[in-house]
Amino acid sequence: MLMVECILDKTLLVLGAGYDQIPGIVKAKEMGIYTIALDGNNNAIGQEYSNEFYTVSIKHFEEIKEFINKKLKRKIDGVIAFGVDIPLIIAQTADLLNINNTIPFESARLSEDKFYAKEFMKQHHIAIPKYQIVNNIEDIKEFMKNNNFPIVIKPVDNSASRGISFIDSFNQLEEYYNYALKFSKQKKVQVEKYLKGPQVSTESFVINGKVYNIGFADRNYTNMDKFLPNIIENGGDLPSIHILSKHKKQLKLYLEIIAKELNIQNGIIKGDIVIYDDKLFIIEFALRLSGGGFSTIHIPENTGIDFLKIAIKLHLGIDISSDELHQSQNNILSVRYKFIEDENFGIIKKINLPKNKDNIILSNFHVQAGEEVSNKTTDHAKRLGFTIANGNSREDAITNAQSFLDNVDIIFE
């Protein structure tokens, strides 16, 4: 069990109080920190764990600003979000309170635009897939003159695989373009070359300007064909077997460039990378804690590093010791998801979970009785639920996770 130090007289403003945010709120309270949570959902489950809760949209800075000016009674020492894609709003809020201990405003703004982030990486000679902004179908065809299929089309300003399509022919280009456009707040769409190879999720700390690569998970795209043209990840496996020491060294060099050029002294860099032709390419990076349990559960269970404690201390401006970054274990675990493609669809009447939970670290279903689910998983938010399992080997952990999900009984009306 991870030991937690007590930090008294500190108040943390937590943006988001959903299921994914609970581990972070709980960790902060274990550390003796007073937590104030905001969420646009007045029934957000995280309010049960925070000291104070207010119904405020965390996606709209003006609402947060109004809350701070009219309702906030305590001095805030740090602002954080656990697994929510809002680095710019975190920076704005921290700047407003004059407590920005992590990501500068301009750096956060650049990171939220996939095109500007790609331009930045290209400028600094970081290996990335070829890419281009497209304004119409002719632009896509022009891109294809110098690039072979497959390609990926995506909105520049969304996450969780929303609006993304895998394209391997000229068929239905207009449909895919309009689909990406629909999910872009800026109405900006980009295409990029799809590099076939193992994909790895990474999560790293920047502490006093130095990069520490902590988390690596091999992303699982088994049975990807059944989700096409959508690109849907079906979990991941730790520790990574695809990222070698030379790749880790290269990643560290790239992240050091990103941290230096974006003036990041302290913070988190989340990476989506691919190993193509034995070389490391960065598909995307984000200046935030990852969602889906990677930073909150997977990394601590795998490494023994109290990832959330360190992240919280960074956002509070508290020093991190070298001992806190020491990896004490290398446990094997696998994450797998439940999809509607494996079931019927309609209105859910009941979900029966298996009674045998041997080797199951955690399981949760996002959907509940009474909810209506569609017949297709179009993005990661549409996955029904997940399980995290351990095992004596990777194959063992995968089997444990998949067996649990296979025995989940979803009854429809």
CSV table of N, CA and C in Angstrom, one decimal, residues 7-14 28-37 50-52:
chain,number,residue,atom,x,y,z
A,7,ILE,N,-0.3,16.9,4.3
A,7,ILE,CA,0.1,18.3,3.9
A,7,ILE,C,-1.1,19.1,4.5
A,8,LEU,N,-0.9,19.8,5.6
A,8,LEU,CA,-1.9,20.6,6.2
A,8,LEU,C,-2.0,22.0,5.6
A,9,ASP,N,-3.1,22.7,5.8
A,9,ASP,CA,-3.3,24.1,5.5
A,9,ASP,C,-3.1,24.4,4.0
A,10,LYS,N,-3.4,23.4,3.2
A,10,LYS,CA,-3.4,23.6,1.7
A,10,LYS,C,-4.8,23.4,1.2
A,11,THR,N,-5.2,24.1,0.2
A,11,THR,CA,-6.5,24.0,-0.4
A,11,THR,C,-6.3,23.8,-1.9
A,12,LEU,N,-7.0,22.7,-2.5
A,12,LEU,CA,-6.8,22.4,-3.9
A,12,LEU,C,-8.2,22.6,-4.6
A,13,LEU,N,-8.2,23.3,-5.6
A,13,LEU,CA,-9.4,23.5,-6.5
A,13,LEU,C,-9.3,22.4,-7.5
A,14,VAL,N,-10.3,21.5,-7.5
A,14,VAL,CA,-10.4,20.4,-8.5
A,14,VAL,C,-11.4,20.7,-9.5
A,28,ALA,N,-6.0,13.5,-2.5
A,28,ALA,CA,-5.7,14.8,-1.9
A,28,ALA,C,-6.2,14.9,-0.5
A,29,LYS,N,-7.3,14.3,-0.2
A,29,LYS,CA,-7.9,14.3,1.2
A,29,LYS,C,-7.0,13.4,2.1
A,30,GLU,N,-6.5,12.3,1.5
A,30,GLU,CA,-5.6,11.5,2.3
A,30,GLU,C,-4.3,12.2,2.7
A,31,MET,N,-3.9,13.2,1.8
A,31,MET,CA,-2.7,14.0,2.1
A,31,MET,C,-3.0,15.1,3.0
A,32,GLY,N,-4.2,15.2,3.5
A,32,GLY,CA,-4.6,16.3,4.4
A,32,GLY,C,-5.0,17.6,3.8
A,33,ILE,N,-5.2,17.6,2.5
A,33,ILE,CA,-5.5,18.8,1.7
A,33,ILE,C,-7.0,19.0,1.6
A,34,TYR,N,-7.4,20.2,1.8
A,34,TYR,CA,-8.8,20.6,1.7
A,34,TYR,C,-9.2,20.7,0.2
A,35,THR,N,-10.3,20.0,-0.2
A,35,THR,CA,-10.6,20.0,-1.6
A,35,THR,C,-11.9,20.7,-1.9
A,36,ILE,N,-11.9,21.5,-2.9
A,36,ILE,CA,-13.1,22.2,-3.4
A,36,ILE,C,-13.3,21.7,-4.9
A,37,ALA,N,-14.3,21.0,-5.2
A,37,ALA,CA,-14.6,20.4,-6.5
A,37,ALA,C,-15.7,21.2,-7.2
A,50,SER,N,-15.4,15.3,-1.8
A,50,SER,CA,-14.7,16.5,-1.6
A,50,SER,C,-15.3,17.3,-0.4
A,51,ASN,N,-14.5,18.2,0.1
A,51,ASN,CA,-14.9,19.0,1.3
A,51,ASN,C,-16.0,20.0,0.9
A,52,GLU,N,-15.9,20.6,-0.3
A,52,GLU,CA,-16.9,21.5,-0.8
A,52,GLU,C,-17.2,21.1,-2.3
